[in-house]
Each structure stands twice: as C-alpha cells, then as structure tokens.
Short mmCIF file of C-alpha atoms in Angstrom, two decimals:
data_model
loop_
_atom_site.label_atom_id
_atom_site.label_comp_id
_atom_site.label_asym_id
_atom_site.label_seq_id
_atom_site.Cartn_x
_atom_site.Cartn_y
_atom_site.Cartn_z
CA MET A 1 75.05 215.96 80.99
CA THR A 2 74.57 215.03 84.51
CA GLN A 3 71.49 215.04 86.45
CA GLN A 4 70.70 214.04 90.24
CA GLY A 5 70.17 210.51 90.56
CA ASP A 6 71.36 207.90 88.25
CA THR A 7 74.33 209.15 86.25
CA ASN A 8 73.77 206.56 83.58
CA TRP A 9 70.21 207.42 82.79
CA TRP A 10 71.20 208.54 79.38
CA ASP A 11 72.83 205.29 78.47
CA LYS A 12 70.04 203.19 79.86
CA LEU A 13 67.52 205.23 78.08
CA TYR A 14 69.24 205.13 74.65
CA ASP A 15 70.99 201.77 75.04
CA GLU A 16 70.81 199.56 72.02
CA ASP A 17 69.63 196.70 74.27
CA ALA A 18 66.71 198.69 75.73
CA GLN A 19 63.43 197.61 74.34
CA ASP A 20 61.45 199.94 72.25
CA THR A 21 58.10 201.23 73.16
CA ALA A 22 55.16 200.90 70.90
CA PRO A 23 53.48 204.06 69.68
CA ALA A 24 50.68 205.16 71.88
CA PRO A 25 47.37 205.50 70.25
CA THR A 26 47.03 209.03 71.71
CA PRO A 27 49.60 211.71 72.22
CA ASP A 28 51.34 211.14 75.41
CA SER A 29 51.55 213.82 78.08
CA LEU A 30 54.56 214.95 80.00
CA ASP A 31 53.67 212.80 82.92
CA GLU A 32 53.36 209.78 80.79
CA ARG A 33 56.74 210.43 79.23
CA TYR A 34 58.26 210.77 82.67
CA ASP A 35 56.81 207.51 83.93
CA SER A 36 58.07 205.77 80.67
CA ALA A 37 61.56 207.05 81.34
CA ALA A 38 61.40 206.11 84.96
CA ALA A 39 60.46 202.60 84.13
CA THR A 40 63.07 202.18 81.64
CA THR A 41 65.90 203.46 83.82
CA THR A 42 64.70 201.98 87.24
CA GLU A 43 65.39 198.11 87.77
CA LEU A 44 62.44 196.03 88.47
CA PRO A 45 62.31 194.46 92.06
CA ALA A 46 63.27 190.80 92.31
CA PRO A 47 60.16 188.54 92.66
CA PRO A 48 59.62 187.25 96.13
CA PRO A 49 60.91 183.90 97.15
CA GLU A 50 58.60 180.98 96.75
CA ALA A 51 57.04 179.71 99.75
CA PRO A 52 58.22 176.18 100.91
CA PRO A 53 55.78 173.37 99.91
CA ALA A 54 53.21 172.53 102.69
CA ALA A 55 53.75 169.46 104.84
CA GLU A 56 51.54 166.32 103.77
CA ALA A 57 49.48 166.82 106.90
CA ASP A 58 48.71 170.64 106.02
CA ARG A 59 47.65 169.88 102.45
CA ASP A 60 44.08 169.94 101.68
CA PRO A 61 43.15 166.73 99.88
CA ARG A 62 40.61 168.45 97.85
CA LEU A 63 43.27 170.65 96.22
CA ALA A 64 45.73 167.75 95.50
CA PRO A 65 46.05 167.03 91.79
CA ASP A 66 44.81 163.78 90.58
CA PRO A 67 47.63 161.06 90.43
CA VAL A 68 49.18 160.05 87.16
CA LEU A 69 49.06 156.30 86.83
CA ALA A 70 52.43 155.01 85.26
CA PRO A 71 51.94 152.58 82.61
CA VAL A 72 52.00 148.90 83.67
CA PRO A 73 54.54 146.90 81.78
CA VAL A 74 53.27 143.83 80.02
CA PRO A 75 55.73 140.95 80.41
CA ASP A 76 56.79 139.21 77.40
CA PRO A 77 55.35 135.67 77.01
CA VAL A 78 57.51 132.86 78.14
CA LEU A 79 57.47 129.73 76.20
CA ASP A 80 57.90 126.13 77.89
CA PRO A 81 58.25 127.55 81.39
CA GLU A 82 60.63 125.65 83.65
CA PRO A 83 59.34 124.54 87.16
CA PRO A 84 60.66 126.24 89.91
CA PRO A 85 63.41 124.15 91.96
CA ALA A 86 62.19 122.24 95.08
CA PRO A 87 63.11 123.76 98.28
CA PRO A 88 65.90 121.89 100.22
CA PRO A 89 64.63 119.40 102.79
CA VAL A 90 64.51 120.92 106.24
CA GLU A 91 66.89 118.65 108.58
CA THR A 92 65.46 117.95 111.92
CA PRO A 93 68.03 118.72 114.53
CA THR A 94 69.18 115.74 116.74
CA VAL A 95 70.35 116.10 120.16
CA GLN A 96 73.19 113.69 121.06
CA VAL A 97 72.86 112.47 124.72
CA PRO A 98 76.47 111.70 125.89
CA ALA A 99 76.76 107.98 127.10
CA PRO A 100 77.58 107.46 130.71
CA ARG A 101 81.27 107.09 131.57
CA PRO A 102 82.16 103.56 132.40
CA ARG A 103 83.23 103.23 136.06
CA THR A 104 85.12 100.44 137.88
CA GLY A 105 82.56 98.37 139.70
CA HIS A 106 82.52 95.09 141.80
CA VAL A 107 80.84 91.90 142.03
CA GLY A 108 80.06 90.06 145.19
CA THR A 109 78.45 91.09 148.48
CA ARG A 110 80.87 93.87 149.28
CA PRO A 111 83.76 95.79 147.53
CA PRO A 112 87.50 95.14 148.18
CA THR A 113 89.17 97.18 150.73
CA TYR A 114 91.69 98.44 148.18
CA ASP A 115 91.22 101.81 146.39
CA PRO A 116 89.61 101.25 142.80
CA GLU A 117 92.04 103.84 141.29
CA PRO A 118 95.82 103.91 141.20
CA THR A 119 97.40 105.48 144.27
CA HIS A 120 101.18 104.95 144.49
CA LEU A 121 103.73 105.04 141.52
CA PRO A 122 106.74 102.50 141.52
CA ALA A 123 110.06 103.77 142.62
CA ALA A 124 112.24 104.89 139.73
CA ARG A 125 115.99 105.06 139.38
CA PRO A 126 117.78 107.64 137.28
CA GLY A 127 119.85 105.13 135.39
CA GLU A 128 117.15 102.59 134.78
CA LEU A 129 114.27 104.73 133.32
CA ASP A 130 113.61 102.43 130.56
CA ALA A 131 112.50 99.79 132.92
CA LEU A 132 109.45 101.79 134.00
CA VAL A 133 106.22 100.01 133.26
CA ALA A 134 102.81 101.84 132.78
CA ASP A 135 99.96 101.17 135.01
CA THR A 136 97.64 100.23 132.18
CA VAL A 137 97.97 99.13 128.57
CA LEU A 138 95.06 99.09 126.18
CA ASP A 139 95.02 98.03 122.57
CA GLY A 140 92.57 96.85 119.90
CA ALA A 141 92.22 96.07 116.20
CA ARG A 142 89.84 94.46 113.56
CA TYR A 143 90.97 92.00 110.86
CA GLY A 144 88.98 89.71 108.65
CA GLY A 145 85.94 88.46 110.68
CA TYR A 146 87.01 89.16 114.25
CA THR A 147 87.55 92.24 116.60
CA LEU A 148 90.37 92.16 118.96
CA ARG A 149 90.57 93.79 122.46
CA ALA A 150 93.54 93.59 124.83
CA VAL A 151 94.37 95.08 128.17
CA SER A 152 96.76 94.73 131.11
CA VAL A 153 96.03 96.40 134.37
CA ARG A 154 98.16 96.71 137.57
CA GLY A 155 96.47 94.89 140.36
CA ASP A 156 95.07 96.69 143.49
CA SER A 157 97.67 95.14 145.69
CA ALA A 158 100.68 96.39 143.43
CA ARG A 159 99.05 99.83 143.33
CA PHE A 160 98.73 100.14 147.21
CA ARG A 161 102.26 98.94 147.65
CA GLY A 162 103.83 100.96 144.79
CA GLU A 163 105.05 98.00 142.99
CA PRO A 164 105.33 97.74 138.99
CA ARG A 165 102.94 95.80 136.89
CA ARG A 166 104.40 92.24 136.55
CA ASP A 167 102.24 91.27 133.66
CA ALA A 168 103.29 92.37 130.13
CA LEU A 169 101.30 92.72 126.96
CA LEU A 170 102.49 92.86 123.31
CA THR A 171 100.33 93.05 120.17
CA ALA A 172 101.91 92.90 116.60
CA ARG A 173 100.99 92.33 113.11
CA PHE A 174 103.38 90.79 110.62
CA GLY A 175 102.73 90.88 106.94
CA HIS A 176 100.08 92.37 104.84
CA ASP A 177 96.55 91.69 103.27
CA GLU A 178 95.16 88.36 103.80
CA ALA A 179 98.58 86.74 104.56
CA ALA A 180 99.13 88.82 107.69
CA LEU A 181 99.49 87.30 110.92
CA VAL A 182 98.43 89.02 114.33
CA LEU A 183 100.29 87.89 117.36
CA VAL A 184 99.15 88.74 121.07
CA ALA A 185 101.72 87.78 123.69
CA VAL A 186 100.89 87.79 127.40
CA ALA A 187 103.58 87.08 130.11
CA ALA A 188 103.11 87.00 133.76
CA GLY A 189 106.21 87.56 136.13
CA ARG A 190 106.53 85.51 139.38
CA ARG A 191 106.27 87.21 142.64
CA GLY A 192 109.12 87.68 145.05
CA SER A 193 111.50 89.01 142.45
CA GLU A 194 112.62 92.52 141.83
CA HIS A 195 113.23 91.94 138.19
CA THR A 196 110.20 89.94 137.37
CA HIS A 197 108.59 92.68 135.35
CA LEU A 198 111.63 92.84 133.06
CA ALA A 199 111.70 89.13 132.53
CA ALA A 200 107.98 89.35 131.40
CA ALA A 201 108.73 92.15 128.94
CA ASP A 202 111.76 90.26 127.52
CA ALA A 203 109.59 87.16 127.12
CA CYS A 204 106.90 88.98 125.00
CA ARG A 205 109.61 90.85 122.88
CA TRP A 206 111.72 87.70 122.10
CA ILE A 207 108.77 85.53 121.20
CA ALA A 208 107.56 88.27 118.88
CA GLU A 209 110.95 88.37 117.29
CA SER A 210 110.80 84.69 116.58
CA VAL A 211 107.40 84.75 115.25
CA GLY A 212 108.19 87.66 113.10
CA ARG A 213 110.98 85.84 111.40
CA SER A 214 108.80 82.96 110.49
CA HIS A 215 105.46 84.64 110.03
CA ALA A 216 105.07 83.66 106.43
CA ARG A 217 105.34 80.08 106.97
CA LEU A 218 103.29 80.15 110.20
CA SER A 219 100.41 82.05 108.37
CA GLU A 220 100.53 79.54 105.62
CA ASP A 221 100.36 76.70 108.12
CA ILE A 222 97.38 78.18 109.96
CA ARG A 223 95.49 78.74 106.63
CA ALA A 224 96.13 75.16 105.65
CA GLY A 225 95.40 73.59 109.08
CA ARG A 226 98.84 71.92 109.36
CA ARG A 227 98.28 71.21 113.17
CA GLY A 228 101.35 69.12 113.67
CA ASP A 229 103.74 71.54 112.08
CA LEU A 230 102.37 74.45 113.97
CA LYS A 231 102.80 72.60 117.30
CA SER A 232 106.39 71.54 116.77
CA GLY A 233 107.39 74.76 115.29
CA LEU A 234 106.00 76.99 118.00
CA HIS A 235 107.27 74.54 120.64
CA ARG A 236 110.78 75.29 119.38
CA LEU A 237 110.23 79.03 119.22
CA THR A 238 109.06 79.00 122.86
CA ASP A 239 111.98 76.88 124.08
CA ARG A 240 114.29 79.24 122.39
CA THR A 241 112.82 82.19 124.21
CA TYR A 242 113.28 80.56 127.57
CA GLY A 243 116.83 79.85 126.65
CA LYS A 244 117.46 83.52 126.17
CA LEU A 245 115.71 84.18 129.56
CA ARG A 246 118.12 81.74 131.31
CA SER A 247 121.11 83.51 129.59
CA ARG A 248 119.73 86.89 130.61
CA ALA A 249 119.44 85.75 134.33
CA ALA A 250 123.11 84.57 134.25
CA GLU A 251 124.12 88.11 132.86
CA ARG A 252 122.46 89.68 135.85
CA ASP A 253 123.93 87.09 138.26
CA LEU A 254 120.52 85.87 139.09
CA ASP A 255 118.92 82.41 139.51
CA PRO A 256 116.95 81.38 136.53
CA GLU A 257 113.91 81.05 138.76
CA GLU A 258 114.29 84.83 139.65
CA TYR A 259 114.21 85.83 136.01
CA THR A 260 111.43 84.03 134.31
CA ALA A 261 107.77 84.33 133.56
CA GLY A 262 104.80 82.57 132.17
CA LEU A 263 104.16 83.10 128.49
CA ARG A 264 100.89 82.62 126.82
CA CYS A 265 100.19 83.69 123.14
CA LEU A 266 97.45 83.82 120.37
CA LEU A 267 98.01 83.69 116.55
CA LEU A 268 95.32 85.10 114.44
CA SER A 269 95.10 85.12 110.63
CA ALA A 270 93.92 88.25 108.91
CA ASP A 271 92.26 85.97 106.25
CA PRO A 272 88.46 86.49 106.50
CA GLU A 273 88.03 82.94 105.35
CA CYS A 274 90.33 81.40 108.14
CA ARG A 275 88.67 80.97 111.47
CA THR A 276 91.45 78.91 113.09
CA ARG A 277 92.66 80.30 116.25
CA ILE A 278 96.00 79.14 117.79
CA PHE A 279 96.86 79.22 121.32
CA PHE A 280 100.47 78.20 122.70
CA GLY A 281 102.64 78.95 125.70
CA ILE A 282 104.13 77.87 128.98
CA GLY A 283 102.63 78.73 132.45
CA THR A 284 99.41 79.13 134.34
CA GLY A 285 96.56 81.28 133.19
CA GLY A 286 93.18 80.63 131.42
CA LEU A 287 91.73 80.05 128.06
CA PHE A 288 87.93 80.52 127.85
CA ARG A 289 85.26 80.47 125.10
CA LEU A 290 81.88 82.34 125.39
CA ARG A 291 79.38 80.42 123.18
CA ASP A 292 75.65 80.85 123.25
CA GLY A 293 75.85 82.84 126.41
CA THR A 294 77.88 80.15 128.38
CA TRP A 295 81.56 80.20 129.37
CA GLN A 296 83.67 77.06 128.39
CA ASP A 297 87.00 76.31 129.96
CA ILE A 298 89.14 75.19 127.02
CA GLU A 299 92.59 75.39 128.74
CA PRO A 300 94.54 72.42 127.34
CA LEU A 301 94.73 69.61 130.03
CA LEU A 302 97.99 68.54 131.40
CA PRO A 303 98.67 65.05 132.72
CA GLU A 304 99.27 64.83 136.53
CA PRO A 305 102.90 64.68 137.57
CA THR A 306 102.51 61.08 138.86
CA ALA A 307 100.86 59.88 135.59
CA THR A 308 102.65 57.63 133.36
CA VAL A 309 102.72 58.93 129.83
CA GLY A 310 103.75 56.81 126.80
CA ALA A 311 105.18 53.39 126.70
CA PRO A 312 107.00 51.86 129.54
CA VAL A 313 110.81 52.33 129.73
CA VAL A 314 112.97 49.69 131.41
CA GLY A 315 114.65 51.02 134.40
CA PHE A 316 112.32 53.70 135.10
CA GLY A 317 109.30 53.01 137.49
CA SER A 318 109.96 49.25 137.44
CA ARG A 319 110.14 47.26 140.46
CA PRO A 320 113.66 46.89 141.91
CA VAL A 321 115.79 44.11 140.85
CA PRO A 322 116.74 41.76 143.80
CA PRO A 323 120.52 41.68 144.84
CA ALA A 324 122.54 38.81 143.59
CA ARG A 325 122.02 35.57 145.44
CA THR A 326 125.27 33.88 146.58
CA VAL A 327 123.51 30.73 147.97
CA LEU A 328 120.81 29.09 145.88
CA GLY A 329 117.72 28.40 147.26
CA GLU A 330 118.07 31.27 149.91
CA ASP A 331 115.24 33.45 148.25
CA ASP A 332 112.14 32.75 146.37
CA PRO A 333 112.55 33.79 142.88
CA ALA A 334 108.89 34.62 142.57
CA ASP A 335 109.30 37.59 144.94
CA TYR A 336 111.44 39.37 142.17
CA ASP A 337 110.93 40.69 138.83
CA VAL A 338 112.52 38.69 136.16
CA PRO A 339 113.35 40.60 133.10
CA GLU A 340 111.33 39.63 130.08
CA ALA A 341 112.92 38.08 127.01
CA GLY A 342 112.90 39.97 123.64
CA GLU A 343 111.70 38.77 120.23
CA ASP A 344 115.24 37.25 119.87
CA GLY A 345 115.12 35.42 123.22
CA ASP A 346 117.64 37.68 124.89
CA ARG A 347 116.91 39.24 128.23
CA LEU A 348 116.53 42.96 128.31
CA THR A 349 118.74 43.09 131.41
CA MET A 350 121.94 41.03 131.84
CA ARG A 351 123.02 39.78 135.13
CA LEU A 352 126.82 40.16 135.34
CA GLY A 353 127.14 38.83 138.84
CA VAL A 354 127.84 42.35 140.36
CA ALA A 355 126.37 42.68 143.66
CA ASP A 356 123.92 45.77 143.90
CA ALA A 357 123.66 48.05 146.78
CA PRO A 358 121.07 47.02 149.22
CA GLY A 359 117.83 48.63 149.10
CA ARG A 360 116.92 51.61 147.07
CA PRO A 361 119.25 54.42 146.16
CA PHE A 362 119.62 57.22 148.64
CA VAL A 363 118.85 60.76 147.36
CA GLU A 364 120.27 63.45 149.47
CA ASP A 365 118.51 66.52 147.98
CA PRO A 366 114.95 66.65 146.68
CA LEU A 367 114.66 66.20 143.13
CA PRO A 368 114.19 69.49 141.06
CA PRO A 369 110.69 70.39 139.96
CA PRO A 370 109.77 69.25 136.50
CA ALA A 371 109.96 71.83 133.71
CA GLU A 372 106.71 73.69 132.73
CA PRO A 373 105.10 71.70 129.94
CA PHE A 374 104.29 73.28 126.65
CA ARG A 375 100.62 73.91 126.01
CA PHE A 376 99.03 74.13 122.53
CA ARG A 377 95.55 74.19 121.16
CA ALA A 378 94.10 74.85 117.74
CA SER A 379 90.35 75.61 117.77
CA VAL A 380 87.96 76.65 114.91
CA ALA A 381 85.59 79.52 115.80
CA ARG A 382 82.13 80.06 115.05
CA PRO A 383 80.29 83.25 114.25
CA GLY A 384 79.26 84.88 117.57
CA ASP A 385 81.95 83.18 119.61
CA THR A 386 84.17 85.16 122.03
CA LEU A 387 87.65 83.76 123.01
CA LEU A 388 89.30 85.15 126.12
CA LEU A 389 92.97 84.57 126.86
CA ALA A 390 93.68 85.35 130.57
CA SER A 391 96.64 85.83 132.69
CA HIS A 392 96.64 84.08 136.14
CA GLY A 393 95.47 87.20 137.76
CA LEU A 394 92.18 87.27 135.56
CA ALA A 395 91.70 83.48 135.17
CA GLU A 396 91.58 82.82 139.06
CA PRO A 397 88.48 85.02 139.68
CA MET A 398 86.92 83.63 136.39
CA ARG A 399 87.05 80.14 137.86
CA GLY A 400 86.61 81.14 141.61
CA GLU A 401 83.92 83.68 141.41
CA PRO A 402 80.85 82.65 139.41
CA ALA A 403 79.34 86.27 139.66
CA LEU A 404 82.25 87.58 137.55
CA ALA A 405 81.74 85.17 134.75
CA HIS A 406 78.11 85.78 134.64
CA GLU A 407 78.41 89.50 134.51
CA LEU A 408 80.95 89.36 131.76
CA ALA A 409 78.85 86.87 129.77
CA ALA A 410 75.89 89.32 129.88
CA ARG A 411 78.17 92.17 129.01
CA TRP A 412 79.80 90.53 126.01
CA SER A 413 76.94 88.66 124.40
CA GLY A 414 75.66 91.75 122.55
CA ALA A 415 75.63 92.08 118.83
CA GLU A 416 78.58 94.48 118.87
CA PRO A 417 81.82 94.06 120.88
CA PRO A 418 82.59 96.70 123.42
CA GLY A 419 84.73 99.74 122.69
CA LEU A 420 88.29 100.04 124.31
CA ALA A 421 86.88 102.18 127.23
CA ALA A 422 83.99 99.62 128.08
CA PHE A 423 86.46 96.73 127.63
CA LEU A 424 88.88 98.21 130.28
CA ALA A 425 85.86 98.82 132.63
CA ASP A 426 84.69 95.22 132.06
CA THR A 427 88.06 93.62 132.96
CA GLN A 428 88.55 95.80 135.95
CA LEU A 429 85.29 94.34 137.83
CA ARG A 430 86.71 93.94 141.14
CA VAL A 431 86.37 90.80 143.24
CA THR A 432 87.13 90.66 147.04
CA GLY A 433 90.20 88.35 147.54
CA TYR A 434 91.58 88.74 143.99
CA ALA A 435 93.99 91.75 143.89
CA ASP A 436 96.79 90.58 141.28
CA ASP A 437 97.59 92.11 137.96
CA ARG A 438 94.97 91.23 135.22
CA THR A 439 95.69 90.92 131.57
CA GLY A 440 92.97 89.76 129.14
CA VAL A 441 92.85 89.32 125.33
CA ALA A 442 89.19 88.91 123.83
CA VAL A 443 88.43 88.00 120.21
CA TRP A 444 84.92 88.58 119.04
CA GLU A 445 83.92 86.57 115.95
CA ALA A 446 81.48 88.36 113.40
#
C-alpha cells in the first residue's frame, strides 16, 4: 500500500528497531494516534551547533567556575645533600697594548746625511748568484747561563753606492748537551777589492769547518781551563784558514792582499757551570765588556812594531861590526862592538879576515809589512756582564763617539737582554762620520 508522502512509512512504523510506546492511561483519540505515527515516521531535526567559546575579555568573571587546584607534589627527602659546585672564576679581560716599533735613531748633534734605510741593491750577475749577500743578517740563541745576539748590517755608504756588505757573520753549534760548543765568527773584508765580501765569507766558513772537526777537544779544554793548549791549537787553525785564503787568491789570479779579510771569533761552552769565554782571531776590531754599567775595552794589546820582544838575537838589531882593519892602530877598537865570549870562551862571531862591504846594506825595495799578529784572550764572565765582539765598523764609533757607548750601556744594563728586533735597532744607532758595515756579537750573562 502506498500513500502520499513517505513511501516507507509502513516499514518505519512497524520496524523491529522502532521504539515501542507505553500504553496511555486514557484511550487515545484519532488525533493522538496521528501525532504518534507522525512522530515515529518523521526524523528529528539535528541539534543546533554549539556556539564558539567566548573570548577571555567577554567572559563574565562572576560566571567563571572556580579553579581546580592541582595537587602539589611533595619531593622525596634527600639524605646527605651535596653542596652545589662553585661557579667558575670570572676572568678579567686584559687589553694588550702593542709595544712601539723600534726605529733607527742617531746619537750626536745631527743625523748623518745618508738615508737610514737601504736604497740601492748590489749589482748581480746571472752566473754568480751564489755570491749575493743579504743587506742584514740577524741571529740569536740561549745556552747554559748566557743569551747570544748577533747581527751584521750593511753600512750607509755601501747602501748608497749599491755595494755588497763586506762583513760576514756565521753562528754554529757543534755537539750536544753540556759538551756542545758555540762558535761565532766575524770577518771583515778590506776596501778597494771587488771580491772582498767573498773572502770574508770563505774565512768564516773555513774556520768553522776547522773548529767543527776539533770541537770535542776544544770543548774539553775550555771546560778544563787549558789556556795554553787553546791558544796554540786555535792559532794553528787560524793559520790554516789564511793559507786557504792565499790559495784561493792564486786560483782567482789575485794578489793575496786582494783576497783576504780580518777574522775574529768567539767560542762559548753550553755547560751552565762553565763561564770561560774564548776570543781569538786576526785583524782590527774591538772586544768590549759592560760591567756595572761601564764599558771596558779588553782588546788584547799588541806590541809596537818597533818594540823588541823576547831575548836578543845576535845579528838582528845589533850595532854593525866594523870592517876588517888592514893596518893596526888605524882605528880605535873602542868605537866598535866586540862580540862577547860564550861560556866556553869562544867568540859568538868569528873574524875570518873577509872584508865586509862598507856601510850598511842597501835595500832597494821597502820591506814588506809584517804579518797580522794572532790575538787571543780567555776571560771569565760574571753574572750581569755583557761581552761585545765588534767588527771595525762598530768598534770605531764605540771608541770615537762616547755618546754611542753611553746609549748602548743604558739600553743593555737591564735585567733582560733585548730581543732580536731591539738588538738590531740598538746596533744601528747612527753616528755622523761612521758609515761602514757594522757587525756585533753580544753575550748577556745570567
């Protein structure tokens, strides 16, 4: 059966899942039954959507529910609590102020006319590049109870003319530990020769080779204080070096005077208990010691060329023996030297009746200059001393300009020796009238 409206009204009315209505206390009318059937077969409208929650500002605080307090957890008791660690110390930041850069200064009333910095480089040849010499050489070390500083700087005159540095510097250590031996060699070439800087470098290298071969014996002699053995041994090594220089001059077809250099050396033991400092060499220069704020010139003294050294030798420096007399009584014998008799009664000079040439012998050419004497000095240092080995270019202003010696004494009398840069600036203090190469080796005693 179908009626207008919902076609499934029968199923909805008599469906097994439909809820049964309770019997009414009073008989129901036709309208009531219709309403009951309509309610059963008609779907209930969906409930209206819930309104969004009101904003916090729109809520009435009087209508807000009472807050629910959460239970507070009770911590468990801790037995033997450990103290908290101490906070790390706060480090105060330190600001490091850079030290002023050392600059080349001067002493005296006015600075020299030359530029204080290098200007012209020496000329180079493509096939002789190993002969080039640097403008400045700087070195340093610390052994035992002393601090070593060494520098060699081209002079203002050579810088202006574009000439190479004629001074040479070599520092070397031979051996190990307390038996080690430190050698510092300084050589200064002579002016007027094109190869003088090569001769200076050869002299330093060859003396270092000789000392290196004998360093064990030399180190033992220095520590034992054998002054005589050191002097004779180092003299032989120095003579051997100059023999090589003469041979090299012959190889280059040069005069020996054109290929030579003055050589000055220091030997220092690395043993902290040994304070013996050895100086040796040949040539001009200076050896100074700064003690208690005062410079001492301890360069070994050399005898004058005309001084008589050692015992007299018959035939050298004696008065001339008169010519043989042919007629007795012609001359007075008191006017002549009569040779003295020896212990056995014999005369030291025999008269064979041969007539001597009248007068003194005639010398056509001037006598050659005497060979450079060997210099040696062994000194014992004291704590606080400063030993300075100087080439000719530094020794001259040290002796000729008191202001330079006073300034270096003031700078080097501190508790600590200067660094390499400061030492370079100190040795470059310029003096008017002194523009040669400068080489200096300083030893500070702790």
